[in-house]
XYZ file of C-alpha atoms in Angstrom:
773
model
C 18.332 -7.596 9.282
C 14.881 -7.626 10.841
C 13.523 -10.530 12.840
C 11.466 -12.646 10.455
C 7.682 -12.890 10.531
C 5.560 -16.005 11.043
C 5.262 -16.633 7.315
C 8.974 -17.308 7.128
C 8.544 -20.190 9.543
C 7.066 -22.199 6.670
C 10.676 -22.555 5.539
C 11.171 -24.354 8.844
C 9.320 -27.327 7.340
C 11.486 -27.604 4.237
C 15.090 -28.551 3.654
C 16.598 -30.454 6.535
C 13.840 -30.160 9.100
C 12.739 -33.777 9.035
C 16.026 -34.769 7.403
C 14.254 -37.395 5.307
C 10.912 -38.911 4.467
C 8.729 -39.580 7.543
C 8.174 -43.120 6.246
C 11.910 -43.706 6.155
C 12.111 -42.401 9.710
C 9.349 -44.831 10.657
C 11.163 -47.734 8.995
C 14.424 -46.862 10.735
C 13.004 -46.240 14.201
C 13.718 -48.802 16.941
C 10.355 -50.175 18.015
C 9.481 -50.581 21.647
C 8.380 -53.845 23.244
C 9.489 -57.411 22.532
C 6.339 -58.467 20.703
C 6.347 -55.452 18.372
C 10.044 -55.853 17.679
C 9.399 -59.505 16.801
C 6.578 -58.475 14.491
C 8.846 -56.181 12.557
C 11.396 -58.969 12.110
C 8.715 -61.279 10.641
C 8.196 -61.829 6.928
C 6.756 -58.530 5.716
C 6.131 -60.016 2.270
C 3.827 -62.756 3.513
C 0.273 -62.330 2.220
C -2.404 -61.238 4.618
C -4.724 -64.197 5.177
C -8.351 -63.450 4.406
C -10.679 -63.462 7.346
C -12.572 -66.787 7.637
C -15.887 -67.538 9.297
C -15.525 -68.736 12.830
C -15.945 -72.512 13.394
C -17.357 -74.044 16.562
C -14.580 -76.270 17.955
C -16.102 -76.819 21.352
C -16.878 -80.544 20.577
C -13.622 -81.302 18.745
C -12.876 -81.579 15.042
C -12.511 -84.579 12.658
C -9.999 -84.224 9.791
C -11.213 -87.510 8.153
C -14.655 -89.055 8.731
C -13.344 -92.272 10.366
C -10.736 -90.668 12.591
C -11.086 -89.834 16.223
C -12.029 -86.304 17.067
C -9.173 -83.903 17.642
C -9.465 -82.184 20.955
C -8.487 -78.566 21.324
C -5.441 -77.925 23.431
C -6.352 -76.183 26.576
C -3.756 -73.601 27.615
C -2.564 -73.970 31.157
C -3.149 -70.255 31.586
C -5.811 -68.763 29.236
C -5.131 -65.341 27.664
C -6.530 -62.412 29.518
C -8.646 -59.795 27.725
C -5.670 -57.419 27.774
C -3.380 -60.044 26.270
C -5.896 -60.781 23.545
C -6.124 -57.089 22.744
C -2.322 -56.901 22.460
C -2.336 -59.854 20.054
C -4.964 -58.117 17.941
C -2.932 -54.902 18.034
C 0.200 -56.855 17.017
C -1.658 -58.411 14.083
C -2.931 -55.101 12.763
C 0.458 -53.459 13.315
C 2.123 -56.194 11.241
C -0.486 -55.731 8.513
C 0.191 -52.015 8.531
C 3.949 -52.546 8.187
C 3.390 -54.929 5.306
C 1.060 -52.538 3.460
C 3.521 -49.716 4.084
C 6.309 -51.714 2.433
C 4.074 -52.247 -0.600
C 3.420 -48.496 -0.862
C -0.233 -48.821 0.182
C -0.104 -45.769 2.428
C -3.816 -45.175 2.977
C -4.623 -48.770 3.888
C -1.471 -48.910 6.003
C -2.791 -45.950 7.991
C -6.117 -47.733 8.458
C -4.302 -50.812 9.764
C -2.302 -48.729 12.243
C -5.556 -47.052 13.352
C -7.056 -50.494 14.037
C -3.923 -51.428 15.959
C -4.290 -48.255 18.031
C -7.880 -49.143 18.918
C -6.613 -52.386 20.450
C -3.552 -50.917 22.162
C -3.775 -47.120 22.642
C -0.761 -47.185 24.986
C 1.718 -48.448 22.388
C 4.483 -45.959 21.631
C 5.424 -47.768 18.400
C 1.865 -47.668 17.060
C 1.532 -43.962 17.831
C 4.892 -43.235 16.189
C 3.682 -45.050 13.082
C 0.415 -43.111 13.051
C 2.309 -39.808 13.342
C 4.638 -40.667 10.452
C 1.782 -41.902 8.224
C -0.324 -38.812 8.965
C 2.595 -36.580 8.011
C 3.133 -38.493 4.767
C -0.553 -38.230 3.852
C -0.541 -34.501 4.746
C -3.013 -34.992 7.587
C -1.294 -32.449 9.796
C -4.083 -32.115 12.367
C -4.098 -35.893 12.848
C -0.309 -35.885 13.259
C -0.589 -33.249 15.968
C -3.381 -35.174 17.731
C -1.391 -38.417 17.710
C 1.702 -36.543 18.925
C -0.276 -35.142 21.846
C -1.495 -38.643 22.696
C 2.063 -39.955 22.514
C 3.202 -37.233 24.914
C 0.448 -38.362 27.302
C 1.573 -41.999 27.013
C 5.299 -41.220 27.201
C 5.874 -37.716 28.609
C 9.633 -38.033 28.159
C 9.415 -39.262 24.602
C 11.814 -36.981 22.789
C 10.778 -37.666 19.200
C 7.067 -37.083 19.788
C 7.738 -33.711 21.349
C 10.043 -32.784 18.491
C 7.524 -33.766 15.831
C 4.678 -32.077 17.685
C 6.711 -28.878 17.962
C 7.430 -28.864 14.266
C 3.816 -29.384 13.315
C 2.586 -26.742 15.700
C 5.009 -24.405 13.914
C 3.505 -25.375 10.569
C 0.088 -24.524 11.972
C 1.356 -21.059 12.905
C 1.186 -21.827 16.638
C 4.697 -20.567 17.264
C 4.664 -20.055 21.084
C 3.226 -23.568 21.573
C 5.824 -25.004 19.193
C 8.613 -23.362 21.189
C 7.291 -24.896 24.420
C 7.249 -28.357 22.859
C 10.820 -28.106 21.558
C 12.068 -26.664 24.843
C 10.370 -29.540 26.613
C 11.985 -31.979 24.179
C 15.405 -30.669 25.162
C 14.548 -30.910 28.853
C 13.330 -34.530 28.640
C 16.693 -36.178 28.128
C 20.300 -35.602 29.098
C 21.411 -34.404 25.697
C 24.943 -34.677 24.502
C 25.340 -31.011 23.655
C 27.828 -31.912 20.959
C 25.444 -34.271 19.178
C 23.909 -33.843 15.749
C 20.419 -34.109 17.251
C 21.109 -31.220 19.611
C 22.343 -29.046 16.732
C 19.164 -29.757 14.782
C 16.973 -28.825 17.732
C 18.869 -25.596 18.296
C 18.442 -24.729 14.641
C 14.693 -25.303 14.880
C 14.394 -23.309 18.089
C 16.473 -20.474 16.667
C 14.060 -20.082 13.763
C 11.060 -20.033 16.095
C 12.654 -17.544 18.479
C 13.304 -15.259 15.506
C 9.656 -15.584 14.468
C 8.609 -14.280 17.887
C 11.215 -11.464 17.821
C 13.054 -13.019 20.754
C 16.498 -11.940 19.518
C 18.527 -12.935 22.631
C 17.131 -16.470 22.668
C 17.531 -16.820 18.897
C 21.135 -15.708 19.205
C 21.823 -18.293 21.937
C 20.313 -21.105 19.875
C 22.162 -20.109 16.711
C 25.452 -19.969 18.620
C 25.315 -23.788 18.809
C 24.574 -24.032 15.071
C 27.447 -21.678 14.191
C 29.887 -23.553 16.396
C 28.837 -26.871 14.861
C 29.304 -25.554 11.328
C 32.737 -24.193 12.199
C 33.835 -27.261 14.208
C 31.890 -30.245 12.777
C 34.414 -32.743 14.176
C 33.427 -31.749 17.722
C 29.749 -32.451 17.009
C 29.991 -35.640 14.947
C 28.183 -33.586 12.309
C 28.088 -35.399 8.950
C 29.513 -33.365 6.096
C 26.253 -33.429 4.143
C 24.337 -32.017 7.148
C 26.962 -29.272 7.583
C 26.608 -28.340 3.911
C 22.825 -28.283 4.258
C 23.032 -25.930 7.241
C 25.430 -23.613 5.416
C 23.161 -23.499 2.338
C 19.910 -23.174 4.310
C 18.312 -19.740 3.895
C 17.633 -19.738 7.631
C 21.092 -20.711 8.869
C 23.628 -19.534 6.309
C 26.424 -17.246 7.524
C 24.535 -14.061 6.659
C 21.472 -15.152 8.620
C 23.601 -16.264 11.554
C 25.325 -12.873 11.570
C 22.001 -11.020 11.438
C 20.683 -13.079 14.345
C 23.778 -12.460 16.466
C 23.568 -8.736 15.653
C 19.915 -8.591 16.719
C 20.856 -10.433 19.918
C 23.657 -7.875 20.513
C 26.326 -10.551 20.341
C 28.490 -8.363 18.122
C 31.641 -10.493 18.445
C 29.909 -13.518 16.937
C 28.094 -11.316 14.400
C 31.465 -10.069 13.147
C 32.790 -13.637 12.895
C 29.718 -14.850 10.981
C 29.766 -11.895 8.565
C 33.484 -12.403 7.911
C 32.847 -16.067 7.113
C 30.004 -15.012 4.795
C 32.434 -12.776 2.889
C 35.107 -15.506 2.763
C 32.630 -18.116 1.466
C 30.684 -15.624 -0.694
C 27.473 -16.527 1.116
C 24.332 -14.394 0.835
C 24.136 -10.837 -0.472
C 27.697 -9.570 -0.094
C 26.660 -5.900 -0.222
C 24.308 -6.440 2.700
C 26.901 -8.493 4.566
C 29.586 -5.790 4.294
C 27.123 -3.095 5.410
C 26.001 -5.141 8.403
C 29.596 -6.001 9.269
C 30.327 -2.256 9.416
C 27.350 -1.806 11.778
C 28.543 -4.667 13.985
C 32.016 -3.114 14.263
C 30.435 0.243 15.154
C 28.213 -1.306 17.837
C 31.212 -3.148 19.292
C 33.048 0.158 19.741
C 35.328 -0.121 16.704
C 34.378 2.885 14.498
C 37.646 2.761 12.522
C 37.023 -0.856 11.540
C 33.426 0.098 10.732
C 34.664 2.842 8.397
C 36.995 0.391 6.632
C 34.117 -1.962 5.866
C 31.740 0.814 4.810
C 34.436 2.238 2.551
C 34.715 -1.199 0.924
C 30.967 -1.053 0.341
C 31.296 2.383 -1.283
C 34.374 1.434 -3.323
C 32.429 -1.424 -4.907
C 29.660 1.134 -5.700
C 27.096 -1.079 -4.031
C 23.546 0.213 -3.603
C 21.741 -2.619 -1.782
C 21.182 -0.551 1.375
C 20.125 2.654 -0.381
C 20.003 5.704 1.893
C 20.784 3.647 4.998
C 24.449 3.327 3.987
C 24.890 7.101 3.781
C 23.137 7.632 7.093
C 25.507 5.076 8.610
C 28.415 7.090 7.211
C 27.251 10.087 9.246
C 26.927 8.017 12.410
C 30.411 6.513 12.030
C 31.999 9.923 11.356
C 30.288 11.279 14.444
C 31.674 8.365 16.484
C 35.127 9.208 15.130
C 34.677 12.886 15.997
C 34.730 13.843 12.310
C 31.178 15.060 11.680
C 32.504 18.039 9.733
C 33.721 15.612 7.043
C 30.235 14.245 6.340
C 29.160 16.647 3.577
C 32.565 16.692 1.823
C 32.591 12.878 1.921
C 29.114 12.727 0.380
C 30.173 15.126 -2.375
C 33.182 12.931 -3.118
C 31.115 9.748 -3.252
C 28.480 11.382 -5.462
C 31.125 12.652 -7.890
C 32.578 9.135 -8.251
C 29.175 7.413 -8.551
C 27.041 9.755 -10.666
C 24.568 7.060 -11.711
C 23.683 6.209 -8.131
C 20.300 7.958 -7.844
C 19.824 7.259 -4.145
C 23.197 8.809 -3.405
C 22.487 11.896 -5.541
C 19.097 12.388 -3.880
C 20.594 11.925 -0.409
C 23.308 14.470 -1.155
C 20.699 16.953 -2.367
C 18.603 16.396 0.759
C 21.676 16.952 2.950
C 22.483 20.153 1.041
C 18.870 21.245 1.513
C 19.200 20.740 5.280
C 22.374 22.805 5.175
C 20.547 25.570 3.232
C 22.854 25.098 0.235
C 19.775 25.400 -1.951
C 21.377 26.322 -5.279
C 23.835 23.431 -5.120
C 21.046 21.053 -4.049
C 18.907 22.147 -7.014
C 21.820 21.653 -9.401
C 22.514 18.129 -8.104
C 18.850 17.170 -8.421
C 18.335 18.709 -11.833
C 21.212 16.667 -13.220
C 20.073 13.476 -11.498
C 16.464 13.876 -12.663
C 17.605 14.138 -16.269
C 18.415 10.426 -16.006
C 15.676 9.400 -13.571
C 12.061 10.349 -12.934
C 12.052 8.850 -9.448
C 9.399 10.551 -7.253
C 11.874 10.584 -4.357
C 14.047 13.067 -6.289
C 11.092 15.263 -7.139
C 10.031 15.232 -3.479
C 13.433 16.639 -2.454
C 13.265 19.206 -5.264
C 9.817 20.261 -4.038
C 11.358 20.843 -0.606
C 13.896 23.195 -2.210
C 11.198 25.172 -4.032
C 9.201 25.280 -0.802
C 12.129 26.890 1.024
C 12.693 29.299 -1.859
C 8.954 30.152 -1.952
C 8.618 29.367 -5.665
C 4.964 28.219 -5.896
C 4.891 27.724 -9.669
C 7.912 25.389 -9.728
C 6.641 23.756 -6.532
C 3.290 22.841 -8.103
C 4.833 21.400 -11.265
C 7.353 19.381 -9.254
C 4.642 17.906 -7.019
C 2.652 16.932 -10.108
C 5.711 15.269 -11.670
C 6.361 13.389 -8.428
C 2.810 12.005 -8.514
C 2.969 11.173 -12.231
C 6.136 9.121 -11.733
C 4.245 6.264 -10.040
C 0.638 7.444 -9.902
C 1.054 7.714 -6.136
C 1.337 10.515 -3.591
C 3.469 8.471 -1.173
C 6.749 10.267 -1.891
C 5.272 13.755 -1.374
C 2.882 13.186 1.522
C 5.240 14.862 4.019
C 5.795 17.805 1.686
C 2.070 18.278 1.081
C 1.521 18.355 4.837
C 4.300 20.933 5.301
C 2.893 23.163 2.537
C -0.664 22.891 3.907
C 0.522 24.244 7.268
C 1.660 27.415 5.470
C -1.659 29.031 4.494
C -0.037 31.763 2.443
C 2.070 29.339 0.410
C -0.934 27.037 -0.071
C -2.942 29.931 -1.476
C -0.074 30.805 -3.829
C 0.237 27.225 -5.110
C -3.524 27.023 -5.715
C -3.415 30.385 -7.494
C -0.674 29.069 -9.774
C -2.862 26.083 -10.548
C -5.697 28.342 -11.639
C -3.369 30.109 -14.079
C -2.662 26.881 -15.974
C -4.154 26.553 -19.431
C -6.371 23.610 -20.383
C -3.514 21.520 -21.727
C -1.226 22.041 -18.719
C -3.969 21.451 -16.168
C -3.851 17.645 -16.396
C -4.971 14.973 -13.927
C -1.735 15.063 -11.909
C -1.988 18.830 -11.266
C -5.688 18.643 -10.367
C -5.235 15.645 -8.068
C -2.276 17.178 -6.233
C -4.182 20.459 -5.768
C -7.229 18.588 -4.444
C -5.120 16.784 -1.851
C -3.302 19.976 -0.877
C -6.556 21.922 -0.500
C -8.115 19.157 1.594
C -5.075 19.031 3.890
C -5.296 22.824 4.272
C -8.998 22.463 5.201
C -10.040 24.298 2.046
C -12.883 21.861 1.484
C -14.757 23.752 -1.235
C -11.627 24.094 -3.328
C -10.692 20.477 -2.686
C -14.091 19.349 -3.984
C -13.671 21.525 -7.073
C -10.239 20.095 -7.885
C -11.400 16.505 -7.303
C -14.192 17.032 -9.819
C -11.727 18.569 -12.267
C -9.438 15.582 -11.806
C -12.312 13.233 -12.754
C -12.758 15.100 -16.035
C -9.039 14.792 -16.825
C -8.612 11.009 -16.843
C -10.003 7.797 -18.268
C -7.738 5.585 -16.174
C -9.871 3.330 -13.966
C -7.515 3.271 -10.971
C -7.269 7.065 -10.948
C -11.022 7.557 -11.245
C -11.794 5.085 -8.495
C -9.340 6.795 -6.127
C -10.918 10.178 -6.793
C -14.506 8.930 -6.364
C -13.604 7.416 -2.985
C -11.639 10.472 -1.788
C -14.332 12.869 -2.968
C -17.012 10.877 -1.149
C -14.856 10.893 2.011
C -14.526 14.670 1.748
C -18.284 15.137 1.341
C -19.063 12.693 4.148
C -16.746 14.594 6.505
C -18.948 17.637 5.854
C -22.107 15.601 6.546
C -23.105 15.892 2.883
C -24.299 12.313 2.789
C -26.546 12.704 -0.280
C -23.674 14.138 -2.303
C -21.215 11.532 -1.026
C -23.607 8.770 -2.103
C -24.039 10.455 -5.462
C -20.264 10.503 -6.027
C -20.010 6.789 -5.207
C -22.965 5.962 -7.449
C -21.263 7.867 -10.283
C -18.209 5.706 -9.663
C -20.224 2.492 -9.869
C -21.935 3.676 -13.056
C -18.715 4.939 -14.671
C -17.594 2.757 -17.621
C -14.071 2.904 -16.157
C -15.223 1.304 -12.892
C -12.930 -1.586 -11.950
C -14.929 -4.762 -11.503
C -12.604 -6.597 -9.082
C -14.104 -7.876 -5.859
C -12.220 -5.585 -3.483
C -13.214 -2.412 -5.325
C -16.853 -3.514 -5.627
C -17.058 -4.215 -1.916
C -15.477 -0.886 -1.023
C -17.784 1.187 -3.207
C -21.027 -0.546 -2.200
C -19.978 -0.625 1.455
C -19.619 3.167 1.576
C -22.503 3.808 -0.811
C -24.937 2.007 1.489
C -23.505 3.814 4.516
C -24.005 7.270 3.033
C -27.457 6.422 1.687
C -28.583 5.254 5.129
C -27.207 8.374 6.827
C -29.032 10.400 4.182
C -32.268 8.703 5.297
C -32.548 6.463 2.218
C -32.789 3.078 3.911
C -34.312 1.125 1.038
C -31.722 2.516 -1.379
C -28.992 1.559 1.097
C -30.274 -2.032 1.254
C -30.547 -2.139 -2.532
C -26.920 -1.012 -2.839
C -25.848 -3.812 -0.518
C -27.835 -6.280 -2.615
C -26.144 -5.073 -5.797
C -22.749 -5.425 -4.168
C -23.465 -8.981 -3.033
C -24.774 -9.905 -6.481
C -21.617 -8.654 -8.180
C -19.373 -10.275 -5.569
C -20.967 -13.601 -6.442
C -20.548 -15.102 -2.990
C -21.345 -14.256 0.646
C -19.217 -11.323 1.717
C -18.761 -10.707 5.432
C -18.078 -6.971 5.077
C -21.231 -6.369 3.056
C -23.236 -8.578 5.413
C -22.047 -6.458 8.346
C -23.026 -3.281 6.546
C -26.474 -4.713 5.781
C -27.028 -5.602 9.437
C -25.878 -2.115 10.455
C -28.396 -0.499 8.068
C -31.217 -2.392 9.794
C -29.750 -1.392 13.174
C -29.464 2.291 12.256
C -32.974 2.375 10.758
C -34.311 0.937 14.040
C -35.494 -2.316 12.477
C -34.088 -4.053 15.503
C -35.448 -7.572 15.059
C -34.036 -7.807 11.522
C -30.723 -6.349 12.722
C -30.400 -8.859 15.575
C -31.248 -11.723 13.227
C -28.565 -10.650 10.752
C -25.838 -10.020 13.312
C -26.466 -13.448 14.840
C -26.370 -15.048 11.376
C -22.997 -13.392 10.693
C -21.623 -14.714 13.978
C -22.705 -18.229 12.976
C -21.830 -18.155 9.255
C -18.409 -16.527 9.645
C -17.406 -18.208 12.900
C -13.880 -18.871 11.641
C -13.189 -15.152 11.060
C -12.436 -13.748 14.518
C -12.338 -10.134 13.311
C -15.762 -10.326 11.662
C -17.260 -12.093 14.680
C -15.870 -9.443 17.059
C -17.303 -6.666 14.899
C -20.714 -8.339 14.709
C -20.824 -8.904 18.464
C -19.732 -5.332 19.171
C -22.552 -4.018 16.980
C -25.012 -6.436 18.549
C -23.962 -5.249 21.994
C -24.498 -1.608 20.997
C -27.912 -2.501 19.635
C -29.030 -4.099 22.885
C -27.761 -1.079 24.819
C -29.711 1.248 22.519
C -32.788 -0.902 23.148
C -32.298 -0.376 26.885
C -30.959 -3.852 27.685
C -27.599 -2.807 29.191
C -27.072 -6.211 30.813
C -27.395 -8.122 27.540
C -25.073 -5.704 25.749
C -22.540 -6.013 28.530
C -22.692 -9.836 28.576
C -21.944 -10.002 24.840
C -18.878 -7.775 25.147
C -17.644 -9.590 28.248
C -17.792 -12.879 26.335
C -15.686 -11.364 23.531
C -13.291 -9.855 26.067
C -12.675 -13.230 27.707
C -11.560 -14.648 24.359
C -9.633 -11.551 23.214
C -8.433 -9.736 26.360
C -5.808 -7.680 24.506
C -7.867 -6.644 21.453
C -8.016 -2.812 21.440
C -11.542 -2.401 20.068
C -13.056 -4.793 22.593
C -11.226 -3.101 25.467
C -12.485 0.286 24.300
C -16.113 -0.786 23.805
C -16.444 -2.642 27.100
C -14.464 -0.007 28.985
C -16.740 2.724 27.628
C -19.850 0.723 28.527
C -18.606 0.335 32.094
C -17.752 4.052 32.259
C -21.121 5.082 30.889
C -22.783 3.140 33.716
C -20.343 4.479 36.303
C -19.164 0.973 37.258
C -15.795 -0.835 37.318
C -14.201 2.537 36.611
C -10.635 1.623 37.538
C -10.774 -1.474 35.327
C -12.486 0.533 32.571
C -9.648 3.065 32.547
C -7.034 0.289 32.260
C -8.963 -1.286 29.379
C -9.314 1.975 27.486
C -5.610 2.692 27.954
C -4.889 -0.569 26.102
C -6.925 0.784 23.186
C -5.234 4.197 23.325
C -1.752 2.631 23.273
C -2.629 0.806 20.056
C -3.932 3.945 18.296
C -3.192 7.203 20.165
C -5.051 9.386 17.640
C -8.268 7.366 17.416
C -11.107 9.802 18.183
C -13.385 7.101 19.616
C -10.666 5.849 21.979
C -9.823 9.410 23.042
C -13.485 10.083 23.792
C -13.710 6.898 25.873
C -10.654 7.914 27.870
C -12.011 11.397 28.451
C -15.336 9.974 29.564
C -13.921 7.425 32.021
C -11.679 10.120 33.543
C -14.737 12.375 33.834
C -16.571 9.594 35.645
C -13.586 9.249 37.986
C -13.808 13.012 38.600
C -10.393 13.603 36.999
C -11.701 16.572 35.059
C -8.364 18.253 34.298
C -6.983 14.951 32.969
C -10.111 14.296 30.897
C -10.046 17.638 29.059
C -7.003 17.080 26.749
C -8.366 13.740 25.523
C -11.771 15.173 24.652
C -10.305 18.285 23.033
C -8.041 16.168 20.867
C -10.947 13.893 19.923
C -13.144 16.853 18.968
C -10.416 18.373 16.768
C -10.198 15.279 14.579
C -12.341 15.009 11.424
C -13.692 11.703 12.718
C -14.387 13.377 16.048
C -17.126 15.587 14.633
C -19.665 13.692 16.665
C -22.414 14.891 18.971
C -21.505 12.546 21.820
C -17.873 13.711 21.889
C -18.878 17.373 22.088
C -21.497 16.499 24.717
C -18.779 14.920 26.855
C -16.496 17.901 26.251
C -19.246 20.238 27.422
C -19.778 18.182 30.567
C -16.075 18.421 31.430
C -16.067 22.192 30.865
C -19.084 22.475 33.139
C -17.349 20.634 35.973
C -14.315 22.867 35.481
C -16.709 25.861 35.836
C -16.044 27.036 32.276
C -19.729 27.462 31.534
C -19.408 29.512 28.354
C -17.181 26.846 26.805
C -19.576 24.141 28.020
C -22.534 25.832 26.329
C -20.506 26.281 23.143
C -19.612 22.565 23.124
C -23.210 21.496 23.778
C -24.457 23.712 20.949
C -21.952 22.094 18.608
C -23.065 18.674 19.863
C -26.694 19.563 19.134
C -25.801 20.778 15.643
C -23.955 17.570 14.838
C -26.612 15.337 16.397
C -29.410 16.852 14.310
C -27.657 15.710 11.140
C -28.506 12.149 12.169
C -31.498 12.876 14.370
C -32.951 9.381 14.040
C -30.148 7.678 15.946
C -29.547 10.594 18.337
C -33.027 11.164 19.760
C -32.046 10.680 23.391
C -28.878 12.735 22.998
C -30.808 15.612 21.401
C -33.330 15.626 24.245
C -30.499 15.635 26.797
C -28.658 18.472 25.045
C -31.779 20.605 24.794
C -32.328 20.184 28.520
C -28.732 21.174 29.326
C -28.869 24.249 27.139
C -32.222 25.236 28.621
C -30.759 25.037 32.146
C -27.732 27.116 31.216
C -29.264 30.125 29.528
C -29.375 32.194 32.705
C -27.431 35.493 32.904
C -23.695 35.339 33.669
C -22.922 34.986 37.358
C -26.280 33.397 38.199
C -26.151 29.946 39.825
C -26.609 27.116 37.352
C -27.706 23.615 38.344
C -25.121 20.830 38.480
C -25.248 18.173 35.796
C -26.500 14.822 37.110
C -24.020 11.939 37.153
C -25.836 9.936 34.485
C -25.703 11.238 30.920
């Protein structure tokens, strides 16, 4: 039911979009201008005369030696330069048409290009160039020629239509929409014409791609009406059949579009026609028809359709169908019938796993734990779906049965070698310290055979979520000893290194990653190589092992076998962090040049380069780099955060800086760096009470264990006259900064000075902190 993404627009260029070969369109088009029309009517099969050397006829010409000289006819009115150019254009155009008829597409294109050089204002020549470029898959050329045609003939409908379609193929959806809208506005369309229907179909697809449901619904209303009443639109039967069979405009898709546009009356009509013609996925259609009836205020009709879905024992909508049942019953004032109805459905459809699991989950919510366990136990005899085990774990959680809980979590993981199904349950258990301790204790009671990879891995994740880092590390290491599966080992090496890095154990984190690289089970695909060497070099550099970090990057690049932007960025950062500034600048600039087509990589390189210049004391240069990026990407969260923070740190453009940082925060409300930036700009604007929650939240995050964040938090506490808390925050900042003393020299000096000035006895006057950090 969702609005389609841009990738789906590629379907826009198949099927009936061009409604034929572009060359056929070219051959059928009515050419403009008397001379060009005459050229087309000439003998296309006549051979092209070879070019001959020019002969001087200024003194006449003798055919036979004894005859009088023939004098050249002198035209009463000689051709002008413009007329001569038109004749040349006409000649080349005729040659192009002739070559086209012979199937010589490439040389035909060259002839049309020569014609264009002589007459760049000719609509017919430009139309031919567009069609030939499309045929030869030279899409950029087709777009360029279309743009030129629009300049020559702004009201030229076909050029705008073709340009719109090719912009869509290029992924430039908003621009494509503008072109097609302009095409409609250029002429007084007969709104019951086949051409108008085609345009509305195209626009409907593009509106859907941009999630503009109301506009898509309006456009598709024309398509639906034309399909239902083809006689009113002069719509050929073959075109009607194509529209009905098209994956973008069949009855199901029309209904979905009307539903998204809240035109429920038309949605109902389209879904009913889909059922009558057996179009699309009938299970989905019936479900969506029930939703459309509900949204249109007809819950009884909605229940009829949903009951038809259940009676056919359809499962296409999974849990969503049973949730819809609850909503419809509530709308009917019959919420008390929900659980009995679920029981009835589950009894009639015992093999429907999703239904059995949903019933068990509903029973769990109603605290009918024994019945829920019974339903699940029976269902899981037939299925090992992790979703069922996740619900069963919730039951054991409520019943405080740690042994059964642990085994169920392990079985849920083993079902797909993923934790996805039990992530929420692991989080809930971790918040209960007593239950977490009991589950871990049960794990320690397991014998060697029982304590397999699944149990160890689940316990490691649970312990880490509960902030039991030592136990998490222990279980991760146990998990490594319990498997030879490459994917499992690689996951554990990465997660273990993350855990150690979060504790600032950079040497040990690097060691874990190196063990992963050296492990015979190490997966040798490019993505895994990049990931391991990327983090290995990072941890080695933070551990003070710069040469080893650069060597790791080199090994990664060698194995990758080609230039890798991510590794190149990491290499440049290593030089930056180790204060080898000239080499760092050189590498960041090389990345910007070599990977110019990758906007994300370029932004990252420029952001790092900006930071480097700021660290070197050249604030203006750092600011100029970020402002250049911001002009090109004014809505990109990272750029808004970085430039906003830089402004805030200098105490300038503070109102703008706050707006920029809010853009970043809206994109990722829990990002510690963004939260710190917001706290800092509010501090600079003397909004100390507002700044405090942002900085506290940033400091409570694992990624917020950063000296600068705690320094800012201390400054806010100081201005709020909470000196003890300020000192505590500054001490924490100093502790964290010393872990990476090389890159925090200035911060460490500043923190030492603050702490020195605030060691006086309680109640004694303490100096104010200066505005600049």
